[in-house]
PDB file of C-alpha atoms in Angstrom:
ATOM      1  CA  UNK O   1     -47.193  82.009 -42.916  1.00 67.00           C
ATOM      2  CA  UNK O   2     -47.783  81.614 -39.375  1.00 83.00           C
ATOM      3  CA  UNK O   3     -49.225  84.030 -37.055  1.00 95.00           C
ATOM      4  CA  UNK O   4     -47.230  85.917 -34.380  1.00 98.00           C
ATOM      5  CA  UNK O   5     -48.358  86.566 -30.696  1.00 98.00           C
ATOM      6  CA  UNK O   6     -46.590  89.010 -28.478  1.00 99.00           C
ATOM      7  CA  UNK O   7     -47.405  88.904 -24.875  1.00 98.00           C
ATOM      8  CA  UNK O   8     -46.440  90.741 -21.793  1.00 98.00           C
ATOM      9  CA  UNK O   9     -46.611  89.914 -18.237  1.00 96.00           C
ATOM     10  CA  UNK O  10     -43.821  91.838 -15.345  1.00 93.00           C
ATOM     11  CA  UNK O  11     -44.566  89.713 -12.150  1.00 89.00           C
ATOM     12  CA  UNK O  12     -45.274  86.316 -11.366  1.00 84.00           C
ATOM     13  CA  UNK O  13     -48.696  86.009 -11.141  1.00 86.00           C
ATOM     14  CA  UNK O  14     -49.227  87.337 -14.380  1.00 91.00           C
ATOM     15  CA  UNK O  15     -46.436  84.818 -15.957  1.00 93.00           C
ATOM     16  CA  UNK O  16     -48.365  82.398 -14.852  1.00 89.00           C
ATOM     17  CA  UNK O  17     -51.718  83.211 -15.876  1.00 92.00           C
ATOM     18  CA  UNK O  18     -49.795  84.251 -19.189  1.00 95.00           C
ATOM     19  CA  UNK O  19     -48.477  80.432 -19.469  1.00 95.00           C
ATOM     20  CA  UNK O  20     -51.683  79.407 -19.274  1.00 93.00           C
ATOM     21  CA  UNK O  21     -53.284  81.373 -22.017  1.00 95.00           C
ATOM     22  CA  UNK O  22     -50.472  80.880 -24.269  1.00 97.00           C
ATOM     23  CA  UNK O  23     -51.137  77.074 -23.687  1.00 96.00           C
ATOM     24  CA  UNK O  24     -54.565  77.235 -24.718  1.00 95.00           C
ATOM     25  CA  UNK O  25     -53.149  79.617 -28.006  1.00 96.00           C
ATOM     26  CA  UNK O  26     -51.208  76.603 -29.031  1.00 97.00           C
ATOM     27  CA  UNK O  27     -53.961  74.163 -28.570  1.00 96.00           C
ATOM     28  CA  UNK O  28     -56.274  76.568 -30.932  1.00 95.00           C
ATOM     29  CA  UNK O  29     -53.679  76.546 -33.360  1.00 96.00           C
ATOM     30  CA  UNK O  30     -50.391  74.735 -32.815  1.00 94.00           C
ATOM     31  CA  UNK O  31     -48.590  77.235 -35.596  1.00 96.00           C
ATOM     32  CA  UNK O  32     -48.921  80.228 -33.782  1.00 97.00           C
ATOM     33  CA  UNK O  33     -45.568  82.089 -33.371  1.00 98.00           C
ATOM     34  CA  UNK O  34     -45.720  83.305 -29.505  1.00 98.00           C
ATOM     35  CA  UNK O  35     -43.101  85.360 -28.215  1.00 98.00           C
ATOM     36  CA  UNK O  36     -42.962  87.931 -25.067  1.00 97.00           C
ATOM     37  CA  UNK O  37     -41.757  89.094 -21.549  1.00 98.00           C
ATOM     38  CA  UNK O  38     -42.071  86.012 -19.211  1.00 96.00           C
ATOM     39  CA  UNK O  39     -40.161  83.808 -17.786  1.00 93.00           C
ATOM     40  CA  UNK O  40     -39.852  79.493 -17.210  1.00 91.00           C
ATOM     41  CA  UNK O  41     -43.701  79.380 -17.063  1.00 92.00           C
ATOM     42  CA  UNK O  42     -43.721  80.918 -20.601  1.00 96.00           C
ATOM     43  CA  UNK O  43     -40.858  78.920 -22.030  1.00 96.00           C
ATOM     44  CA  UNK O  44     -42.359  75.310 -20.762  1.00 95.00           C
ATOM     45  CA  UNK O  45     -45.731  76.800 -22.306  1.00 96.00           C
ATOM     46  CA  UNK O  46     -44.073  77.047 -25.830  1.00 97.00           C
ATOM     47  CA  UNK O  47     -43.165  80.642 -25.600  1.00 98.00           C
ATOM     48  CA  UNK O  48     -39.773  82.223 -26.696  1.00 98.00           C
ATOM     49  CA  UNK O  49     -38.355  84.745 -24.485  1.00 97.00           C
ATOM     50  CA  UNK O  50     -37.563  88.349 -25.624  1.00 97.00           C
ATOM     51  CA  UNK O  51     -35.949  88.659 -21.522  1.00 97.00           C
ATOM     52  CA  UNK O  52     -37.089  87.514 -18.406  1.00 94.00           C
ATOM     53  CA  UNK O  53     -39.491  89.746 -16.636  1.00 92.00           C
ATOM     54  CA  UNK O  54     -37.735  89.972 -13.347  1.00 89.00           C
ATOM     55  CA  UNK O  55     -35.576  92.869 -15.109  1.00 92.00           C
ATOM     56  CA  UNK O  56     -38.721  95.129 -15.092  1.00 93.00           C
ATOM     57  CA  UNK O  57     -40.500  94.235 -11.900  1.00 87.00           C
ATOM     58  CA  UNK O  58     -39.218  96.332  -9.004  1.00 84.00           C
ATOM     59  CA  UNK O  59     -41.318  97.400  -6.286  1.00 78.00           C
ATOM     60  CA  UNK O  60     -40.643 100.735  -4.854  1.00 78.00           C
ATOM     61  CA  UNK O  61     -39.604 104.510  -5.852  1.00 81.00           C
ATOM     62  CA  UNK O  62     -36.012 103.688  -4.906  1.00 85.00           C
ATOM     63  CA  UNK O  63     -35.895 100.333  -6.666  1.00 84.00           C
ATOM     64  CA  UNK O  64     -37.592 102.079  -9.646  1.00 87.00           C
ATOM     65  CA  UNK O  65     -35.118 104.772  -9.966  1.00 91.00           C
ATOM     66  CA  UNK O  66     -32.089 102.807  -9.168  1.00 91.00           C
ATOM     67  CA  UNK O  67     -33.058 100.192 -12.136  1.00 91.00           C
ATOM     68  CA  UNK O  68     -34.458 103.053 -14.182  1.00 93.00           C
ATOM     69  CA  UNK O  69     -32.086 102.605 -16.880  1.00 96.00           C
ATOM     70  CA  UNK O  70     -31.971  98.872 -17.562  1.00 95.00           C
ATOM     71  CA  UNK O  71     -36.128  99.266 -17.389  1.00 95.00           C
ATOM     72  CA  UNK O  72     -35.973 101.766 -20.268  1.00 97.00           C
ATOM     73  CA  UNK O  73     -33.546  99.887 -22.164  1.00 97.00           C
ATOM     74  CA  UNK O  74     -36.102  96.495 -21.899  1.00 97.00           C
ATOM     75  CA  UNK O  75     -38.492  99.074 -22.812  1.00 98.00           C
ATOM     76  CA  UNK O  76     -36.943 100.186 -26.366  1.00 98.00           C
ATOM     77  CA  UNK O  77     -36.230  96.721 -26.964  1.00 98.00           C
ATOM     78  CA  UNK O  78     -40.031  95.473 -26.711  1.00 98.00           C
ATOM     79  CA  UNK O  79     -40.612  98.239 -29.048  1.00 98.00           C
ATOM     80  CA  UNK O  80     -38.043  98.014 -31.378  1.00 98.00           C
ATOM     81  CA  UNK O  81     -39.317  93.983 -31.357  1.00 98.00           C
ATOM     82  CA  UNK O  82     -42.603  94.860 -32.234  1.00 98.00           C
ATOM     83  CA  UNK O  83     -41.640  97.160 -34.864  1.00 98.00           C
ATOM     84  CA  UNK O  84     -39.485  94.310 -36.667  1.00 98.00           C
ATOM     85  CA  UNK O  85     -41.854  91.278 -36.263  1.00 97.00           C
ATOM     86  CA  UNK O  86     -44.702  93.635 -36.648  1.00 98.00           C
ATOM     87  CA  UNK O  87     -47.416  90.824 -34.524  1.00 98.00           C
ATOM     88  CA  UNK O  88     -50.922  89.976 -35.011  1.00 97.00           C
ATOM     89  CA  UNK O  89     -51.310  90.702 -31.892  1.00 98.00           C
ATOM     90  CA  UNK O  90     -49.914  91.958 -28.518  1.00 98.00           C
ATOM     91  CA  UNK O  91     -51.888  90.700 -25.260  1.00 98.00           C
ATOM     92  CA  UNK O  92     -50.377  92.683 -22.152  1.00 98.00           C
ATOM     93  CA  UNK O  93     -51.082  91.142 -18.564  1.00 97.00           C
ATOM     94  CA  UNK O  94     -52.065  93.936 -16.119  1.00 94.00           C
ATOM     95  CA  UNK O  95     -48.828  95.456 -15.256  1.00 94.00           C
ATOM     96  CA  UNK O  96     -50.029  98.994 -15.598  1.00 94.00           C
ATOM     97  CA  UNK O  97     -47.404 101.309 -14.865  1.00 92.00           C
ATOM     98  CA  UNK O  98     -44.862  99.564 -17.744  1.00 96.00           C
ATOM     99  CA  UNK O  99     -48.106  98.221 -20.130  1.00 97.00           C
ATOM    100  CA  UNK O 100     -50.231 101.472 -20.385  1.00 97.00           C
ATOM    101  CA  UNK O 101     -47.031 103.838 -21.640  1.00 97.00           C
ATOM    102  CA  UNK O 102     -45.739 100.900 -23.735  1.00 98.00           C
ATOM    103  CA  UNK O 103     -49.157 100.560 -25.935  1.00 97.00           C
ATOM    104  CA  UNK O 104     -49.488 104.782 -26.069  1.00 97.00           C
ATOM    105  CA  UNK O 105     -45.917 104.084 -27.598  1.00 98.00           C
ATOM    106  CA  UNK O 106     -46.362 101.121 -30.424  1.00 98.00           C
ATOM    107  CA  UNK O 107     -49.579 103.009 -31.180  1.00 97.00           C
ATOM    108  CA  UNK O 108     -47.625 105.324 -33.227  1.00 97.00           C
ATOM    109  CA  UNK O 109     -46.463 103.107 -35.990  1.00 98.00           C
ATOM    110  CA  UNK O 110     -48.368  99.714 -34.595  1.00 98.00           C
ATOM    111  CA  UNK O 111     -51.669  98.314 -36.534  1.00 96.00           C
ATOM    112  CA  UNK O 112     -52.367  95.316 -35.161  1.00 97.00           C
ATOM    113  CA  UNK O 113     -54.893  94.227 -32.171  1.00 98.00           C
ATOM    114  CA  UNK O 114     -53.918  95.175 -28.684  1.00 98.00           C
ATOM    115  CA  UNK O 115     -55.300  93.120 -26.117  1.00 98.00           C
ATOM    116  CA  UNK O 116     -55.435  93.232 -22.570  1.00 98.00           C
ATOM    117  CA  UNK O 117     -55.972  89.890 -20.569  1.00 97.00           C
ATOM    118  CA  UNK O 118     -57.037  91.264 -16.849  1.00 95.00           C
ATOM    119  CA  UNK O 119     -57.502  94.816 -15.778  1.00 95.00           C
ATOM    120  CA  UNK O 120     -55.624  96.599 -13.914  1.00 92.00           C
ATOM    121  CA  UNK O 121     -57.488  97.794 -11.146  1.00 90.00           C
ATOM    122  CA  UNK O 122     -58.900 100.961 -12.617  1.00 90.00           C
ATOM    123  CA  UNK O 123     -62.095 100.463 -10.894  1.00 88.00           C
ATOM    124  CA  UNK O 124     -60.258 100.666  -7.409  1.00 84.00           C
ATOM    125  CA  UNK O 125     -57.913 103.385  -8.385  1.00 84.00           C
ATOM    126  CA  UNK O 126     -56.353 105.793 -10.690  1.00 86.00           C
ATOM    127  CA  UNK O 127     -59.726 105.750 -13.101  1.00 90.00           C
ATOM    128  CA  UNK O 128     -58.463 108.533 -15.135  1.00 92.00           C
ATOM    129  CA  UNK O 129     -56.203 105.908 -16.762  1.00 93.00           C
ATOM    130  CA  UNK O 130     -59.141 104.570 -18.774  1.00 95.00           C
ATOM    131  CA  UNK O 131     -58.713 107.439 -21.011  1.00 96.00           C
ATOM    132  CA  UNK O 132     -55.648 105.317 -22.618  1.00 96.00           C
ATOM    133  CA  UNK O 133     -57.287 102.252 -22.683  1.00 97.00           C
ATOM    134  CA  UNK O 134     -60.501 103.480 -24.918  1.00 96.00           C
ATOM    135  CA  UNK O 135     -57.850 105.119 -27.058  1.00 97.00           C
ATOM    136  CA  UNK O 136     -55.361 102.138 -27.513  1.00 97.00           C
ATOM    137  CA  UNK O 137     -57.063  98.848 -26.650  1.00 97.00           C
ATOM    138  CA  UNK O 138     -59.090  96.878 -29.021  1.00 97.00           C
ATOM    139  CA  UNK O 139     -60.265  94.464 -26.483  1.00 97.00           C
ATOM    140  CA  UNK O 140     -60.439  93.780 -22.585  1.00 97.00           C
ATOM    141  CA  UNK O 141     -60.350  90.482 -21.270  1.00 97.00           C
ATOM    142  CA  UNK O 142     -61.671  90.531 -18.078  1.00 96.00           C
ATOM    143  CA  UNK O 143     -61.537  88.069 -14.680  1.00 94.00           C
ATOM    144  CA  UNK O 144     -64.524  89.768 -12.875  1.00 94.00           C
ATOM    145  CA  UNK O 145     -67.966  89.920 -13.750  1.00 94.00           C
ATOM    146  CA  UNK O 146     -68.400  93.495 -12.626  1.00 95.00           C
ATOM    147  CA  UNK O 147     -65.632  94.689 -14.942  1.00 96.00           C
ATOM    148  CA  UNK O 148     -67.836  94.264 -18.348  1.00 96.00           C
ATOM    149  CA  UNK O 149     -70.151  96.836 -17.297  1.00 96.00           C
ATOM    150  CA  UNK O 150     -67.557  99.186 -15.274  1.00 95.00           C
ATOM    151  CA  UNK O 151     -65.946  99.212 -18.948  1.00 96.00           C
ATOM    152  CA  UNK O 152     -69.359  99.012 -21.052  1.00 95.00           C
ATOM    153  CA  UNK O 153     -69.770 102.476 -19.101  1.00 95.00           C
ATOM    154  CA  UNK O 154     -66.530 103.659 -20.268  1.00 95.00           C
ATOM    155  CA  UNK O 155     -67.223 103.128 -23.677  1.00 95.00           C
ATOM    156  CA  UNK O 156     -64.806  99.933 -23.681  1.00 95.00           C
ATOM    157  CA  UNK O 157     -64.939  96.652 -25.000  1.00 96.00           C
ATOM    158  CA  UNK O 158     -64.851  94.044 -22.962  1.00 97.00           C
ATOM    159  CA  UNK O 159     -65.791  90.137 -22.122  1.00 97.00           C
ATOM    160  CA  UNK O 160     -65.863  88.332 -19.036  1.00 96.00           C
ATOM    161  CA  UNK O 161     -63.203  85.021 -19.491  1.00 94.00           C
ATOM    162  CA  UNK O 162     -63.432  83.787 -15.977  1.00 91.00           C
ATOM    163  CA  UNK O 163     -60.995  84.013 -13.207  1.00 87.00           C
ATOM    164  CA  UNK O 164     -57.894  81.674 -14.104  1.00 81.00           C
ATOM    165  CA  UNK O 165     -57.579  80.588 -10.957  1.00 75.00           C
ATOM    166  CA  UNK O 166     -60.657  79.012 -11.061  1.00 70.00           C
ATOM    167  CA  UNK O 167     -59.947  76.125 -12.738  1.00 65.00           C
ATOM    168  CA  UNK O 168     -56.735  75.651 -10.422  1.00 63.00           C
ATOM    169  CA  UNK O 169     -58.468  75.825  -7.216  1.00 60.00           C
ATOM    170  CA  UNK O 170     -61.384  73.020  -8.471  1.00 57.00           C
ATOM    171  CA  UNK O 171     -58.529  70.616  -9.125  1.00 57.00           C
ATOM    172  CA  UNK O 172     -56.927  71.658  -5.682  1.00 53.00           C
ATOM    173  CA  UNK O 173     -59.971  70.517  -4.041  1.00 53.00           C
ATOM    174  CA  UNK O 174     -60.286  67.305  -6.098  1.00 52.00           C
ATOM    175  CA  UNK O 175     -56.661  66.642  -5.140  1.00 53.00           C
ATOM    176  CA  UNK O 176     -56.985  67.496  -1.727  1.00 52.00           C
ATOM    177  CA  UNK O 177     -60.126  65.640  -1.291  1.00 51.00           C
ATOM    178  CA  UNK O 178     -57.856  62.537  -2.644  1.00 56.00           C
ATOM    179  CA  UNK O 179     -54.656  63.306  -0.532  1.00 56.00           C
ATOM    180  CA  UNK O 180     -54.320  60.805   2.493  1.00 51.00           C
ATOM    181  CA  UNK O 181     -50.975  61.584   3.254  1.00 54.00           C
ATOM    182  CA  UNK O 182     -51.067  64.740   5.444  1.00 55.00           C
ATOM    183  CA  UNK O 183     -53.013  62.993   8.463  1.00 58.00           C
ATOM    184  CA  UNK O 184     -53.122  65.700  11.335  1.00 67.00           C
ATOM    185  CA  UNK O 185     -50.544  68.173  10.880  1.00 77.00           C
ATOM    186  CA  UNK O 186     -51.230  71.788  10.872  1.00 84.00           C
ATOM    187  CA  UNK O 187     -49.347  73.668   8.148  1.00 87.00           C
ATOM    188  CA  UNK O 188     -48.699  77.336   8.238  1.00 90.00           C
ATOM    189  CA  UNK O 189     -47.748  78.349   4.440  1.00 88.00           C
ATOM    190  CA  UNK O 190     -45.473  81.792   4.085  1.00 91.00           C
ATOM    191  CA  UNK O 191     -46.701  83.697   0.685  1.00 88.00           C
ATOM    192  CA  UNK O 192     -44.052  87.183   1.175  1.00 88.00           C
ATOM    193  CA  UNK O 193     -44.805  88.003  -2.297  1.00 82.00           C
ATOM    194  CA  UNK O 194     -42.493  87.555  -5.450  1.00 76.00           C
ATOM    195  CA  UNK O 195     -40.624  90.578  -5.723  1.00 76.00           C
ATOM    196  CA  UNK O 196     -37.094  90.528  -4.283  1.00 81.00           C
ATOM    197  CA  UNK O 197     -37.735  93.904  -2.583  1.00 81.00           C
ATOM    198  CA  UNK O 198     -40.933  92.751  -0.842  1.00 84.00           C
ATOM    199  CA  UNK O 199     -39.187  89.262  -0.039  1.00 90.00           C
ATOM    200  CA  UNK O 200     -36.790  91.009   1.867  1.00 89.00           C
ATOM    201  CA  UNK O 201     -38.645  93.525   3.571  1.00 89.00           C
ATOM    202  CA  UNK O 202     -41.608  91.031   4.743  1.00 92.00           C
ATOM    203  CA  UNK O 203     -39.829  87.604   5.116  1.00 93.00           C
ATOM    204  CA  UNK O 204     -37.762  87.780   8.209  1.00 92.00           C
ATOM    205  CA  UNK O 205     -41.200  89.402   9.817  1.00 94.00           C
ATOM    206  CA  UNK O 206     -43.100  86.284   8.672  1.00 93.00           C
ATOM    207  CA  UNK O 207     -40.248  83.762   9.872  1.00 92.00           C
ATOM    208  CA  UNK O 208     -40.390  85.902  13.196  1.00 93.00           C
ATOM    209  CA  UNK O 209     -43.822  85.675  13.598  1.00 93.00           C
ATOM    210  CA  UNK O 210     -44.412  81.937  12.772  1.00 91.00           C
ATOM    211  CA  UNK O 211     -41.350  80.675  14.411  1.00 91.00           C
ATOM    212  CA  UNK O 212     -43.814  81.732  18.177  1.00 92.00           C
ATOM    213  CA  UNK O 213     -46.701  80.539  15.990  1.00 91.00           C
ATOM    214  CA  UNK O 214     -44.883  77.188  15.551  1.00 90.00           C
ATOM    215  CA  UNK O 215     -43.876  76.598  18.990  1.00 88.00           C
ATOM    216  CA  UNK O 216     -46.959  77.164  20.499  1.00 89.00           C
ATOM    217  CA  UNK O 217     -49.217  75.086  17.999  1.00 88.00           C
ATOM    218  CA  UNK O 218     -46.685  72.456  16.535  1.00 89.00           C
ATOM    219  CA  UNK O 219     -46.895  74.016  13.272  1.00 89.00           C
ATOM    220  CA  UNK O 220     -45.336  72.283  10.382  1.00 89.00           C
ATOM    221  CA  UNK O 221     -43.748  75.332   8.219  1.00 90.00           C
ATOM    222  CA  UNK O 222     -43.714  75.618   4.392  1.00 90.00           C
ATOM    223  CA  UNK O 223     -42.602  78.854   2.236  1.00 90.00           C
ATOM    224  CA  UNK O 224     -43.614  79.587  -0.959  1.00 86.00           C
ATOM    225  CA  UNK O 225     -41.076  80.501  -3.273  1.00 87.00           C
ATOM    226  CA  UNK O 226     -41.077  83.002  -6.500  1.00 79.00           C
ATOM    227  CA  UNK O 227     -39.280  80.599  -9.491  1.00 74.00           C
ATOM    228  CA  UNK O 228     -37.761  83.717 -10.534  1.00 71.00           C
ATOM    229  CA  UNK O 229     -35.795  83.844  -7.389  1.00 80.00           C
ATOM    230  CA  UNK O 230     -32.792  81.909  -6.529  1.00 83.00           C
ATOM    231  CA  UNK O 231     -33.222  78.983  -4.052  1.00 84.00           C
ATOM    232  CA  UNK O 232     -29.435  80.541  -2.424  1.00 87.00           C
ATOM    233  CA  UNK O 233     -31.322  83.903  -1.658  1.00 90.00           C
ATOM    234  CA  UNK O 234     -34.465  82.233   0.316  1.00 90.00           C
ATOM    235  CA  UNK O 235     -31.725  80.144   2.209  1.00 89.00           C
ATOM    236  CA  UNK O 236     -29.728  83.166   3.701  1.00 90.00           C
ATOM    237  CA  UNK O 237     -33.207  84.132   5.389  1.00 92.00           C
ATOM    238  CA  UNK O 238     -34.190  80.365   6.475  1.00 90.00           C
ATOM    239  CA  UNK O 239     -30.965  78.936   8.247  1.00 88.00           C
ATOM    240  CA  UNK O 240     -31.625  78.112  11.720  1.00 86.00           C
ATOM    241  CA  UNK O 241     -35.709  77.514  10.707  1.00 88.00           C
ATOM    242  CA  UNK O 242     -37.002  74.510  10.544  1.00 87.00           C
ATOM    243  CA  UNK O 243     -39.039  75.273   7.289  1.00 90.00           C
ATOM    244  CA  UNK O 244     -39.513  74.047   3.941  1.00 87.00           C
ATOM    245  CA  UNK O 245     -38.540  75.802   0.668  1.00 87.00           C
ATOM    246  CA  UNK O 246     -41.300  75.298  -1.990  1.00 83.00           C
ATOM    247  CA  UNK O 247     -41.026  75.784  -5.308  1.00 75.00           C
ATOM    248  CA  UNK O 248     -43.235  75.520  -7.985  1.00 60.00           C
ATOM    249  CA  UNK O 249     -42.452  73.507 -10.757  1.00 50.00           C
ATOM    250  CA  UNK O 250     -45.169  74.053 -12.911  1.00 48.00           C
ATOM    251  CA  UNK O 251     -45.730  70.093 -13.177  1.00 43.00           C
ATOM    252  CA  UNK O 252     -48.751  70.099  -9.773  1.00 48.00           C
ATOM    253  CA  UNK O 253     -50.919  72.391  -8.520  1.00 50.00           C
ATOM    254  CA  UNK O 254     -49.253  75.241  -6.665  1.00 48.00           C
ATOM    255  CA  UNK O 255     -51.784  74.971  -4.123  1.00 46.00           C
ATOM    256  CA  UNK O 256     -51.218  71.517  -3.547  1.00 44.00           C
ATOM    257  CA  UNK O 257     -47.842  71.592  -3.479  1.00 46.00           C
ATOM    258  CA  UNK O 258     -47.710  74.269  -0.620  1.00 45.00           C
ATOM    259  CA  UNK O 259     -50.023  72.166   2.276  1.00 45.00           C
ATOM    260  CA  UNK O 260     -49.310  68.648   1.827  1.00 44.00           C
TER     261      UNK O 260
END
């Protein structure tokens, strides 16, 4: 009988570190059963999606409150899920605010390993949060260094994996180093986050901004866009600039794809 995996990431970044790991799962062992809370990244990793992530990741009090009941409904349902396919494991990807009160939850009936794959910051802020992590967390996975012995002091397990961007950014360079193609041209890359709330809040500052930026140094303009986004709702923001809509398809290197 095969293993299951549960994993949970609620924003992009984490999807996509999540993607990553689960591709590495399924290199260990090909049979392992891996569902969660993702999105594309997941599904083109192997993954089976309980729902897509972008119905718990709102940025906000407002946003929060106004989406409070479709977040606790996704929230019963990742419970209710674990109590039914009752996982090896369950790996959560930062995400605090939604991952801390879920594992105090599946605690209660839940016997299996709970892992966290990078922190959240409780280093920077809200330490008093550690509390639930020595109580409900087997294991911390950890991107920096510094972290093993911040939780080492806290009576924590943990183990330094490395930074998953890491590996991305060597083969950035390598590709970069290759690239002939961009000769010149100065490129100005928009990042305005991947939450629809932020996106529309900081975007039209940003296209502001660069379109002076652009005319005074003959900037060549890209934007970065979240894949769990619509192309149509980058497009209402861009018509009339001269920019280019980038989105990641998960098949190149994000950075690469985003300067040449």
């Amino acid at each position: 009988m095969s293993e299951k995996i549960f994993i949970i990431s609620g924003e992009s970044s984490g999807e996509m570190y999540g993607a990553s790991l689960i591709k590495e799962l399924l290199l260990l062992n090909n049979s392992f059963e891996i569902s969660g809370i993702g999105g594309q990244n997941f599904i083109n990793a192997g993954a089976k999606i309980l729902f897509n992530y972008s119905d718990i990741n709102f940025i906000g009090f407002s946003a929060i409150i106004k989406n409070i009941l479709v977040i606790k409904k996704r929230f019963n349902k990742c419970i209710e899920y674990v109590k039914s396919t009752n996982p090896s494991a369950v790996i959560l990807i930062d995400f605090p605010g939604f991952n801390l009160k879920f594992i105090k939850e599946i605690r209660k009936f839940y016997h299996g390993k709970i892992i966290y794959y990078i922190s959240p910051q409780l280093w920077a802020w809200h330490k008093s949060r550690v509390k639930i992590i020595q109580d409900y967390v087997d294991k911390m996975l950890v991107i920096f260094p510094f972290e093993v012995e911040f939780y080492k002091s806290e009576n924590v397990e943990a183990k330094y994996v490395g930074h998953p961007l890491k590996e991305r950014t060597d083969q950035f360079l390598i590709e970069s180093a290759n690239n002939k193609n961009n000769g010149d041209t100065k490129i100005l890359t928009l990042m305005p986050g991947s939450r629809k709330e932020e996106v529309e809040r900081i975007l039209p500052v940003l296209l502001e901004a660069s379109s002076i930026l652009k005319k005074e140094f003959g900037l060549k303009l890209n934007l970065l866009c979240s894949g769990n986004l619509d192309k149509s709702f980058y497009e209402k923001f861009v018509t009339g600039h001269n920019i280019e809509l980038i989105y990641h398809d998960g098949t190149k290197n994000i950075e690469f794809e985003t300067i040449y």
